[in-house]
Amino acid sequence: MTSITGTTRVRGVATTLPGVAWVPCAAGVLAALLRMTWADRGLGSDEAGFLAVAGQWSPGTSLYGHYWVDRPPLLITLYQLADGLGGAVGLRVVGALAVLVAVVTVGAAVRRATGSATAAAWTGVVAGALLASPAAGAYEVNGELLAAPFTALGVLGVVLAWRGMRSRDHLLGGGLAGAGLVAALLVKQNMVDVLVVAAGVVALAAVTRTLRPRTLLVALAGAAAGGVAVSAVVLGWAALHGTSPGGVWYAMYPFRVAAGAALASSRGVAAHARGLHLLGAAVVGGVVPALAGAGWAAVSIAIGGNFWTHYLVQLALPLAVGVGLVSTARPRLATVAAASCLVPAVLSATVMSARADDLTRDQRVGQAIGAASVGADSLVVAWGHPGVVQGSGLTSPYPSLWSLPTKTLDPDLTGFTAVLAGPRAPTWVVTGRSLHSWGLHTHDATAVLHRRYRRVADVCGSTVYLRDGLARPVPAADCG
């Protein structure tokens, strides 16, 4: 029987090992410190873009100030915090703290669920390894990583409600579960792990005939209250910054459906190459078992469509919990699984920490343009290189810093062309070899670009245009 203290005894033998009770905390601290070893490295594309969005978030002309991005407001709020802490390094601090909380909390959840400190230790080790593993997609501080602590808190809430002895335990556990679920969804809209775990617990209780309707209702009431409270706080904060609940809802779900259709109709070699790269990263990073076992997470990754490596971070907590649960019956198998995660994490983090580059190519292009700019100069980038805008320190009069919103909401480039032809035309335009890209009709935009702009430089593989009638120094950068 499991008591409120969380100690489980099977046939009179305790399954806890007091000597390893500290392991999840140590694993969380080590994972956070390991992540900080690359705190001064260049920002990833999403990191730079979200910092650019968060830094100007106030009532404006689009969803988040003057920019539009298909992400929930709690993510942008966390990036606001990072921006206030100094930008890139502040973001890495926020990411390290998120990992620390996630590892410690998921370890506590498994300890409370199983009564085994050994299971909690294995869970903490695997979670820490994966959340600090560039090989498993955890280099960038992205939505999956920042949602992890909220997911872990929600899972802990489910366990507390499940294992609780009193109505108050069920209510408070349900409240924590609901708050964690909604907070995770308001960071990344597909993070439903808490809901899946809760459904599994209810199904298990029903099969074993231990489900008590009154207990379930109390827990559901708590979950509803927790979810509503978090929603009210986050959406209220967003409203103060000019972001409406309707706009948030559209960005989170209807837009993603439309974007999925756009990706499906135009998916080409690049997407398939990223898919193969993601599978390779799953093998190297040791998360293949989670792809097979955590079905909901695997489906979520597939639905994402773009197959970015950081999608694998969503598998970290399910795999960690799985290893923890397996360790109680098959300790050797748990050892092998943990090693397959830990070794790639340490090796890839060591390589990442030893890299000499402190700026990405996009940031170098942006800084070169920023150094050549004056006053209220502005910049538009085609397509999907938000690091250029963030690196330049300039603003963009075109609301989309990423390519997918452009290809979904402005495929004919009507809005883009209007910006280039209008009174708020940017000082600079940055492209690849041309404006051409899949899913876009670029004829009219190209004509306006060539009519109003002249090509002035090629910087690190990007073509830089300056609006006619303006004189600026020619941008130049050391591309390494």
Short mmCIF file of C-alpha atoms in Angstrom, two decimals:
data_model
loop_
_atom_site.label_atom_id
_atom_site.label_comp_id
_atom_site.label_asym_id
_atom_site.label_seq_id
_atom_site.Cartn_x
_atom_site.Cartn_y
_atom_site.Cartn_z
CA MET A 1 0.00 0.00 0.00
CA THR A 2 1.19 3.56 -0.70
CA SER A 3 0.85 6.03 2.13
CA ILE A 4 0.75 9.79 2.00
CA THR A 5 4.49 9.79 2.68
CA GLY A 6 5.09 8.13 -0.67
CA THR A 7 6.92 5.04 0.65
CA THR A 8 5.94 1.79 -1.05
CA ARG A 9 6.46 -1.64 0.42
CA VAL A 10 6.11 -4.84 -1.57
CA ARG A 11 5.82 -7.98 0.57
CA GLY A 12 7.33 -6.10 3.47
CA VAL A 13 10.47 -4.97 1.61
CA ALA A 14 11.04 -1.24 1.09
CA THR A 15 11.88 -0.30 -2.49
CA THR A 16 13.47 3.02 -1.55
CA LEU A 17 17.22 3.54 -1.36
CA PRO A 18 17.79 6.57 0.89
CA GLY A 19 21.34 7.04 -0.37
CA VAL A 20 20.12 8.13 -3.82
CA ALA A 21 17.30 10.44 -2.76
CA TRP A 22 19.45 13.46 -3.64
CA VAL A 23 20.17 12.33 -7.21
CA PRO A 24 17.36 14.23 -9.04
CA CYS A 25 18.45 17.49 -7.40
CA ALA A 26 22.09 16.86 -8.29
CA ALA A 27 21.14 15.88 -11.84
CA GLY A 28 19.11 19.07 -12.22
CA VAL A 29 21.94 21.26 -10.96
CA LEU A 30 24.52 19.54 -13.18
CA ALA A 31 22.26 19.80 -16.24
CA ALA A 32 21.70 23.51 -15.60
CA LEU A 33 25.43 24.13 -15.14
CA LEU A 34 26.23 22.13 -18.27
CA ARG A 35 23.84 24.28 -20.30
CA MET A 36 25.52 27.42 -19.01
CA THR A 37 28.83 26.36 -20.53
CA TRP A 38 27.53 27.52 -23.91
CA ALA A 39 25.71 30.58 -22.58
CA ASP A 40 27.77 32.96 -24.71
CA ARG A 41 27.26 31.09 -27.98
CA GLY A 42 25.26 32.50 -30.86
CA LEU A 43 21.49 32.55 -30.75
CA GLY A 44 19.51 30.06 -32.77
CA SER A 45 17.00 31.33 -35.29
CA ASP A 46 13.97 30.91 -33.04
CA GLU A 47 15.82 32.25 -30.00
CA ALA A 48 16.76 35.41 -31.86
CA GLY A 49 13.29 35.82 -33.32
CA PHE A 50 11.46 35.39 -30.03
CA LEU A 51 13.82 37.86 -28.34
CA ALA A 52 13.09 40.37 -31.12
CA VAL A 53 9.34 39.85 -30.66
CA ALA A 54 9.48 40.00 -26.86
CA GLY A 55 11.70 43.08 -26.79
CA GLN A 56 9.09 45.23 -28.54
CA TRP A 57 5.89 43.59 -27.22
CA SER A 58 3.42 46.37 -26.49
CA PRO A 59 0.13 47.45 -28.06
CA GLY A 60 0.79 47.64 -31.79
CA THR A 61 -0.40 46.68 -35.25
CA SER A 62 -0.06 42.91 -35.01
CA LEU A 63 -0.46 40.03 -32.54
CA TYR A 64 2.62 40.78 -30.46
CA GLY A 65 3.30 44.46 -30.88
CA HIS A 66 4.29 44.91 -34.52
CA TYR A 67 5.15 41.25 -35.14
CA TRP A 68 3.11 38.09 -35.67
CA VAL A 69 4.20 34.63 -34.61
CA ASP A 70 2.23 31.43 -34.12
CA ARG A 71 3.18 30.91 -30.49
CA PRO A 72 1.29 31.36 -27.20
CA PRO A 73 1.83 34.37 -24.92
CA LEU A 74 3.53 32.63 -22.00
CA LEU A 75 6.45 31.78 -24.29
CA ILE A 76 6.79 35.43 -25.28
CA THR A 77 6.48 36.41 -21.61
CA LEU A 78 9.40 34.15 -20.68
CA TYR A 79 11.40 35.70 -23.49
CA GLN A 80 10.48 39.12 -22.08
CA LEU A 81 12.05 38.00 -18.83
CA ALA A 82 15.16 36.85 -20.69
CA ASP A 83 15.33 40.15 -22.57
CA GLY A 84 15.19 42.00 -19.27
CA LEU A 85 18.03 39.82 -17.96
CA GLY A 86 20.31 40.87 -20.79
CA GLY A 87 19.21 39.04 -23.92
CA ALA A 88 21.20 36.00 -25.03
CA VAL A 89 22.87 35.19 -21.71
CA GLY A 90 19.65 35.98 -19.85
CA LEU A 91 17.85 33.52 -22.10
CA ARG A 92 20.36 30.80 -21.31
CA VAL A 93 19.87 31.49 -17.59
CA VAL A 94 16.09 31.13 -17.98
CA GLY A 95 16.64 27.89 -19.90
CA ALA A 96 18.96 26.51 -17.23
CA LEU A 97 16.45 27.31 -14.48
CA ALA A 98 13.69 25.65 -16.50
CA VAL A 99 15.78 22.49 -16.77
CA LEU A 100 16.58 22.51 -13.05
CA VAL A 101 12.90 22.78 -12.10
CA ALA A 102 11.85 20.14 -14.65
CA VAL A 103 14.41 17.56 -13.54
CA VAL A 104 13.79 17.97 -9.82
CA THR A 105 10.01 17.99 -10.23
CA VAL A 106 9.73 14.98 -12.51
CA GLY A 107 11.98 13.09 -10.11
CA ALA A 108 9.66 14.03 -7.25
CA ALA A 109 6.65 12.86 -9.27
CA VAL A 110 8.15 9.43 -9.90
CA ARG A 111 9.24 9.16 -6.26
CA ARG A 112 5.69 9.91 -5.10
CA ALA A 113 4.16 7.55 -7.67
CA THR A 114 6.40 4.55 -6.96
CA GLY A 115 7.75 5.17 -3.48
CA SER A 116 11.17 4.35 -4.88
CA ALA A 117 14.08 6.75 -4.56
CA THR A 118 15.95 4.56 -7.02
CA ALA A 119 13.28 5.09 -9.68
CA ALA A 120 13.37 8.82 -8.98
CA ALA A 121 17.15 8.81 -9.32
CA TRP A 122 17.05 7.12 -12.74
CA THR A 123 14.34 9.53 -13.83
CA GLY A 124 16.40 12.53 -12.75
CA VAL A 125 19.55 11.29 -14.48
CA VAL A 126 17.82 10.66 -17.80
CA ALA A 127 15.80 13.90 -17.69
CA GLY A 128 18.91 15.92 -16.86
CA ALA A 129 20.93 14.27 -19.61
CA LEU A 130 18.31 14.80 -22.31
CA LEU A 131 17.46 18.38 -21.32
CA ALA A 132 21.14 19.31 -21.55
CA SER A 133 21.94 17.31 -24.68
CA PRO A 134 22.59 19.19 -27.94
CA ALA A 135 22.60 15.77 -29.60
CA ALA A 136 18.94 15.34 -28.58
CA GLY A 137 17.89 18.80 -29.76
CA ALA A 138 18.22 20.64 -26.45
CA TYR A 139 20.79 23.25 -27.53
CA GLU A 140 18.30 26.06 -28.07
CA VAL A 141 15.99 27.48 -25.43
CA ASN A 142 12.82 26.78 -27.36
CA GLY A 143 9.18 26.16 -26.54
CA GLU A 144 9.62 22.47 -25.77
CA LEU A 145 12.34 23.20 -23.21
CA LEU A 146 10.49 26.06 -21.53
CA ALA A 147 7.30 24.00 -21.32
CA ALA A 148 9.14 21.14 -19.58
CA PRO A 149 8.96 22.51 -15.99
CA PHE A 150 5.23 23.18 -16.33
CA THR A 151 4.68 19.68 -17.71
CA ALA A 152 6.65 18.22 -14.82
CA LEU A 153 4.63 20.22 -12.30
CA GLY A 154 1.41 19.05 -13.93
CA VAL A 155 2.50 15.41 -13.80
CA LEU A 156 3.40 15.85 -10.13
CA GLY A 157 -0.09 17.25 -9.59
CA VAL A 158 -1.66 14.19 -11.22
CA VAL A 159 0.37 11.91 -8.96
CA LEU A 160 -0.51 13.90 -5.85
CA ALA A 161 -4.22 13.72 -6.70
CA TRP A 162 -3.92 10.00 -7.44
CA ARG A 163 -1.96 9.06 -4.33
CA GLY A 164 -3.63 11.50 -1.94
CA MET A 165 -5.59 10.23 1.04
CA ARG A 166 -7.85 13.23 1.62
CA SER A 167 -10.17 15.38 -0.45
CA ARG A 168 -7.80 18.30 0.02
CA ASP A 169 -4.98 16.27 -1.56
CA HIS A 170 -7.17 15.47 -4.57
CA LEU A 171 -8.25 19.10 -4.92
CA LEU A 172 -4.76 20.59 -4.63
CA GLY A 173 -3.21 17.89 -6.78
CA GLY A 174 -5.85 18.47 -9.43
CA GLY A 175 -5.26 22.20 -9.22
CA LEU A 176 -1.51 21.75 -9.79
CA ALA A 177 -2.20 19.38 -12.68
CA GLY A 178 -4.61 21.81 -14.36
CA ALA A 179 -2.27 24.75 -13.84
CA GLY A 180 0.69 22.81 -15.22
CA LEU A 181 -1.25 21.60 -18.25
CA VAL A 182 -2.52 25.05 -19.21
CA ALA A 183 0.83 26.72 -18.56
CA ALA A 184 2.59 24.16 -20.78
CA LEU A 185 0.00 24.74 -23.54
CA LEU A 186 0.50 28.50 -23.24
CA VAL A 187 4.20 27.97 -23.86
CA LYS A 188 3.86 25.46 -26.72
CA GLN A 189 0.39 24.60 -27.93
CA ASN A 190 0.96 20.88 -28.48
CA MET A 191 2.32 20.04 -25.01
CA VAL A 192 -0.52 17.84 -23.75
CA ASP A 193 1.62 15.37 -21.78
CA VAL A 194 -0.14 16.15 -18.50
CA LEU A 195 -3.51 15.35 -20.03
CA VAL A 196 -2.20 12.06 -21.41
CA VAL A 197 -0.76 11.05 -18.02
CA ALA A 198 -4.02 11.98 -16.27
CA ALA A 199 -6.02 9.94 -18.77
CA GLY A 200 -3.71 6.99 -18.20
CA VAL A 201 -4.11 7.21 -14.43
CA VAL A 202 -7.90 7.35 -14.71
CA ALA A 203 -7.89 4.38 -17.09
CA LEU A 204 -5.66 2.41 -14.72
CA ALA A 205 -7.91 3.19 -11.78
CA ALA A 206 -10.96 2.14 -13.80
CA VAL A 207 -9.39 -1.16 -14.86
CA THR A 208 -8.28 -1.97 -11.32
CA ARG A 209 -11.67 -0.88 -9.96
CA THR A 210 -10.13 1.68 -7.64
CA LEU A 211 -11.68 4.69 -9.34
CA ARG A 212 -13.90 6.64 -6.99
CA PRO A 213 -16.26 9.05 -8.78
CA ARG A 214 -16.24 11.58 -5.95
CA THR A 215 -12.44 11.65 -5.89
CA LEU A 216 -12.37 12.14 -9.65
CA LEU A 217 -14.86 15.01 -9.48
CA VAL A 218 -12.88 16.75 -6.74
CA ALA A 219 -9.67 16.41 -8.76
CA LEU A 220 -11.38 17.66 -11.92
CA ALA A 221 -12.75 20.67 -10.02
CA GLY A 222 -9.25 21.46 -8.83
CA ALA A 223 -7.85 21.03 -12.34
CA ALA A 224 -10.47 23.37 -13.77
CA ALA A 225 -9.72 25.98 -11.13
CA GLY A 226 -5.97 25.73 -11.68
CA GLY A 227 -6.32 25.95 -15.44
CA VAL A 228 -8.67 28.92 -15.31
CA ALA A 229 -6.39 30.75 -12.89
CA VAL A 230 -3.33 30.34 -15.11
CA SER A 231 -5.31 31.29 -18.22
CA ALA A 232 -6.63 34.43 -16.55
CA VAL A 233 -3.18 35.58 -15.45
CA VAL A 234 -1.42 34.89 -18.76
CA LEU A 235 -4.19 36.22 -21.01
CA GLY A 236 -4.59 39.24 -18.75
CA TRP A 237 -0.88 39.97 -19.07
CA ALA A 238 -1.15 39.54 -22.84
CA ALA A 239 -4.13 41.91 -23.00
CA LEU A 240 -2.12 44.58 -21.20
CA HIS A 241 0.36 44.30 -24.08
CA GLY A 242 -2.33 44.59 -26.75
CA THR A 243 -2.72 40.86 -27.51
CA SER A 244 -6.31 39.60 -27.69
CA PRO A 245 -7.48 36.10 -26.63
CA GLY A 246 -9.02 35.61 -30.08
CA GLY A 247 -5.72 36.42 -31.75
CA VAL A 248 -3.92 33.99 -29.45
CA TRP A 249 -6.41 31.22 -30.18
CA TYR A 250 -6.05 31.70 -33.93
CA ALA A 251 -2.26 31.63 -33.74
CA MET A 252 -2.25 28.51 -31.58
CA TYR A 253 -4.66 26.26 -33.50
CA PRO A 254 -6.53 27.46 -36.63
CA PHE A 255 -3.32 28.89 -38.06
CA ARG A 256 -1.45 25.63 -37.39
CA VAL A 257 -4.11 23.73 -39.35
CA ALA A 258 -3.73 26.12 -42.28
CA ALA A 259 0.05 25.98 -42.01
CA GLY A 260 -0.07 22.18 -42.01
CA ALA A 261 -2.01 22.28 -45.24
CA ALA A 262 0.52 24.67 -46.76
CA LEU A 263 3.38 22.40 -45.72
CA ALA A 264 1.63 19.28 -47.02
CA SER A 265 0.99 20.86 -50.42
CA SER A 266 4.52 22.17 -50.86
CA ARG A 267 6.74 19.83 -48.86
CA GLY A 268 9.93 19.15 -50.74
CA VAL A 269 13.48 17.97 -50.38
CA ALA A 270 14.32 20.28 -47.47
CA ALA A 271 11.54 18.95 -45.23
CA HIS A 272 12.42 15.34 -46.00
CA ALA A 273 16.08 16.08 -45.29
CA ARG A 274 15.13 17.60 -41.94
CA GLY A 275 13.01 14.54 -41.19
CA LEU A 276 15.98 12.25 -41.80
CA HIS A 277 18.18 14.54 -39.73
CA LEU A 278 15.66 14.41 -36.88
CA LEU A 279 15.60 10.62 -36.97
CA GLY A 280 19.39 10.58 -36.96
CA ALA A 281 19.43 12.91 -33.97
CA ALA A 282 16.94 10.64 -32.20
CA VAL A 283 19.31 7.71 -32.69
CA VAL A 284 22.44 9.61 -31.67
CA GLY A 285 20.73 11.33 -28.74
CA GLY A 286 19.31 8.08 -27.36
CA VAL A 287 15.62 8.97 -27.58
CA VAL A 288 14.48 6.33 -30.09
CA PRO A 289 12.72 4.30 -27.34
CA ALA A 290 10.59 7.35 -26.56
CA LEU A 291 9.58 7.67 -30.21
CA ALA A 292 8.17 4.16 -29.97
CA GLY A 293 6.79 4.30 -26.44
CA ALA A 294 5.51 7.86 -26.08
CA GLY A 295 3.01 7.63 -28.90
CA TRP A 296 1.37 10.99 -28.28
CA ALA A 297 4.73 12.78 -28.38
CA ALA A 298 5.75 11.01 -31.60
CA VAL A 299 2.45 12.00 -33.21
CA SER A 300 2.95 15.58 -32.04
CA ILE A 301 6.39 15.67 -33.65
CA ALA A 302 5.01 14.29 -36.91
CA ILE A 303 2.16 16.80 -36.98
CA GLY A 304 4.64 19.65 -36.53
CA GLY A 305 5.60 19.07 -40.15
CA ASN A 306 8.93 20.90 -40.20
CA PHE A 307 10.85 18.20 -38.30
CA TRP A 308 13.18 20.53 -36.46
CA THR A 309 15.60 18.78 -34.12
CA HIS A 310 14.35 20.64 -31.04
CA TYR A 311 11.05 18.74 -31.41
CA LEU A 312 12.89 15.83 -29.75
CA VAL A 313 12.98 17.73 -26.45
CA GLN A 314 9.32 16.84 -26.01
CA LEU A 315 10.43 13.21 -25.57
CA ALA A 316 12.78 13.93 -22.67
CA LEU A 317 10.33 13.69 -19.79
CA PRO A 318 8.34 10.70 -21.11
CA LEU A 319 11.56 8.76 -21.65
CA ALA A 320 12.89 9.76 -18.22
CA VAL A 321 9.69 8.61 -16.51
CA GLY A 322 9.72 5.39 -18.52
CA VAL A 323 13.29 4.59 -17.48
CA GLY A 324 12.42 5.35 -13.86
CA LEU A 325 9.45 3.00 -13.90
CA VAL A 326 11.40 0.24 -15.67
CA SER A 327 14.24 0.50 -13.14
CA THR A 328 12.08 -0.95 -10.38
CA ALA A 329 11.79 -4.27 -12.24
CA ARG A 330 14.62 -4.25 -14.82
CA PRO A 331 17.55 -2.27 -13.39
CA ARG A 332 20.00 -3.47 -16.06
CA LEU A 333 17.72 -2.29 -18.84
CA ALA A 334 17.38 1.07 -17.07
CA THR A 335 21.17 1.31 -16.88
CA VAL A 336 21.55 0.74 -20.62
CA ALA A 337 18.79 3.26 -21.42
CA ALA A 338 20.31 5.89 -19.13
CA ALA A 339 23.77 5.39 -20.60
CA SER A 340 22.41 5.76 -24.14
CA CYS A 341 21.16 9.22 -23.14
CA LEU A 342 23.96 10.30 -20.82
CA VAL A 343 26.97 9.55 -23.05
CA PRO A 344 25.70 11.53 -26.11
CA ALA A 345 24.66 14.38 -23.81
CA VAL A 346 28.11 14.75 -22.26
CA LEU A 347 29.95 14.36 -25.57
CA SER A 348 27.76 16.77 -27.53
CA ALA A 349 27.74 19.33 -24.72
CA THR A 350 31.54 19.14 -24.56
CA VAL A 351 31.81 19.76 -28.29
CA MET A 352 29.32 22.60 -28.07
CA SER A 353 31.19 24.24 -25.21
CA ALA A 354 34.48 24.03 -27.10
CA ARG A 355 33.19 25.78 -30.21
CA ALA A 356 34.81 29.14 -30.80
CA ASP A 357 31.99 30.88 -32.66
CA ASP A 358 29.94 33.30 -30.58
CA LEU A 359 27.63 34.50 -33.35
CA THR A 360 25.55 32.77 -35.99
CA ARG A 361 25.73 33.70 -39.65
CA ASP A 362 22.41 35.53 -39.41
CA GLN A 363 23.60 37.56 -36.45
CA ARG A 364 26.77 38.53 -38.32
CA VAL A 365 24.70 39.72 -41.27
CA GLY A 366 22.43 41.65 -38.93
CA GLN A 367 25.29 43.29 -37.07
CA ALA A 368 26.91 44.33 -40.34
CA ILE A 369 23.70 46.03 -41.44
CA GLY A 370 23.18 47.58 -38.01
CA ALA A 371 26.67 49.06 -38.11
CA ALA A 372 25.91 50.65 -41.49
CA SER A 373 22.56 52.08 -40.37
CA VAL A 374 21.55 55.43 -38.94
CA GLY A 375 18.60 56.81 -37.01
CA ALA A 376 15.28 55.15 -37.72
CA ASP A 377 16.50 52.75 -40.41
CA SER A 378 14.49 49.54 -40.76
CA LEU A 379 14.97 46.11 -42.27
CA VAL A 380 12.97 43.33 -43.92
CA VAL A 381 14.37 39.82 -44.40
CA ALA A 382 13.12 37.24 -46.90
CA TRP A 383 12.44 34.59 -45.70
CA GLY A 384 12.70 33.16 -42.22
CA HIS A 385 15.92 34.57 -40.79
CA PRO A 386 14.80 36.45 -37.67
CA GLY A 387 18.37 36.44 -36.38
CA VAL A 388 19.24 39.06 -38.98
CA VAL A 389 16.62 41.45 -37.61
CA GLN A 390 17.56 40.74 -34.00
CA GLY A 391 21.27 41.07 -34.71
CA SER A 392 20.83 44.39 -36.50
CA GLY A 393 18.96 46.05 -33.65
CA LEU A 394 16.58 47.49 -36.28
CA THR A 395 12.83 47.01 -36.57
CA SER A 396 10.92 45.41 -39.43
CA PRO A 397 7.79 47.02 -40.91
CA TYR A 398 6.70 43.57 -42.15
CA PRO A 399 5.04 41.65 -39.29
CA SER A 400 6.35 38.16 -40.08
CA LEU A 401 9.92 37.33 -39.10
CA TRP A 402 9.49 33.63 -39.99
CA SER A 403 8.77 32.08 -43.36
CA LEU A 404 5.84 29.81 -42.44
CA PRO A 405 3.44 32.64 -41.46
CA THR A 406 4.32 34.40 -44.71
CA LYS A 407 3.70 31.28 -46.77
CA THR A 408 0.42 30.61 -44.97
CA LEU A 409 -1.04 34.10 -44.52
CA ASP A 410 0.58 36.04 -47.37
CA PRO A 411 1.43 33.52 -50.13
CA ASP A 412 0.81 36.07 -52.89
CA LEU A 413 3.05 38.52 -51.00
CA THR A 414 0.37 41.19 -51.18
CA GLY A 415 1.28 42.50 -47.73
CA PHE A 416 5.01 42.21 -48.36
CA THR A 417 4.77 44.05 -51.67
CA ALA A 418 2.65 46.77 -50.08
CA VAL A 419 5.31 47.33 -47.45
CA LEU A 420 8.09 47.64 -50.03
CA ALA A 421 6.00 49.99 -52.18
CA GLY A 422 4.51 52.07 -49.36
CA PRO A 423 5.57 55.02 -47.22
CA ARG A 424 7.00 52.71 -44.50
CA ALA A 425 9.27 50.90 -46.94
CA PRO A 426 12.31 49.50 -45.13
CA THR A 427 15.77 50.97 -45.55
CA TRP A 428 17.26 47.55 -46.16
CA VAL A 429 16.01 44.31 -47.70
CA VAL A 430 17.93 41.06 -47.21
CA THR A 431 17.32 38.01 -49.40
CA GLY A 432 19.03 34.83 -50.45
CA ARG A 433 19.86 34.63 -54.13
CA SER A 434 16.37 35.95 -54.87
CA LEU A 435 12.90 36.25 -53.36
CA HIS A 436 11.89 32.92 -54.87
CA SER A 437 10.81 30.23 -52.40
CA TRP A 438 8.31 27.39 -52.35
CA GLY A 439 4.69 28.34 -51.76
CA LEU A 440 5.15 31.99 -52.71
CA HIS A 441 4.20 34.02 -55.78
CA THR A 442 7.11 36.41 -56.02
CA HIS A 443 6.67 38.14 -59.41
CA ASP A 444 5.12 41.40 -58.18
CA ALA A 445 7.32 41.63 -55.10
CA THR A 446 10.45 41.08 -57.19
CA ALA A 447 9.40 43.85 -59.58
CA VAL A 448 8.93 46.33 -56.72
CA LEU A 449 12.22 45.28 -55.12
CA HIS A 450 14.15 45.93 -58.33
CA ARG A 451 12.31 49.19 -58.96
CA ARG A 452 12.85 50.74 -55.52
CA TYR A 453 16.07 49.11 -54.31
CA ARG A 454 19.60 48.52 -55.48
CA ARG A 455 21.89 45.65 -54.59
CA VAL A 456 24.80 46.92 -52.50
CA ALA A 457 26.47 43.90 -50.88
CA ASP A 458 26.71 40.17 -50.39
CA VAL A 459 27.29 39.40 -46.72
CA CYS A 460 27.88 35.83 -45.56
CA GLY A 461 25.77 34.44 -48.40
CA SER A 462 22.94 36.96 -48.06
CA THR A 463 22.13 39.59 -50.66
CA VAL A 464 21.66 43.08 -49.20
CA TYR A 465 19.57 45.77 -50.91
CA LEU A 466 19.39 49.48 -50.04
CA ARG A 467 16.45 51.69 -50.92
CA ASP A 468 17.12 54.10 -53.80
CA GLY A 469 17.85 57.67 -52.79
CA LEU A 470 19.65 56.68 -49.57
CA ALA A 471 23.39 56.61 -48.93
CA ARG A 472 24.84 54.25 -46.36
CA PRO A 473 28.18 52.53 -45.80
CA VAL A 474 28.45 49.16 -47.47
CA PRO A 475 27.74 46.41 -44.90
CA ALA A 476 30.61 43.99 -44.38
CA ALA A 477 31.28 41.16 -41.93
CA ASP A 478 33.88 38.56 -41.06
CA CYS A 479 31.98 35.38 -41.89
CA GLY A 480 34.59 33.07 -40.38
#
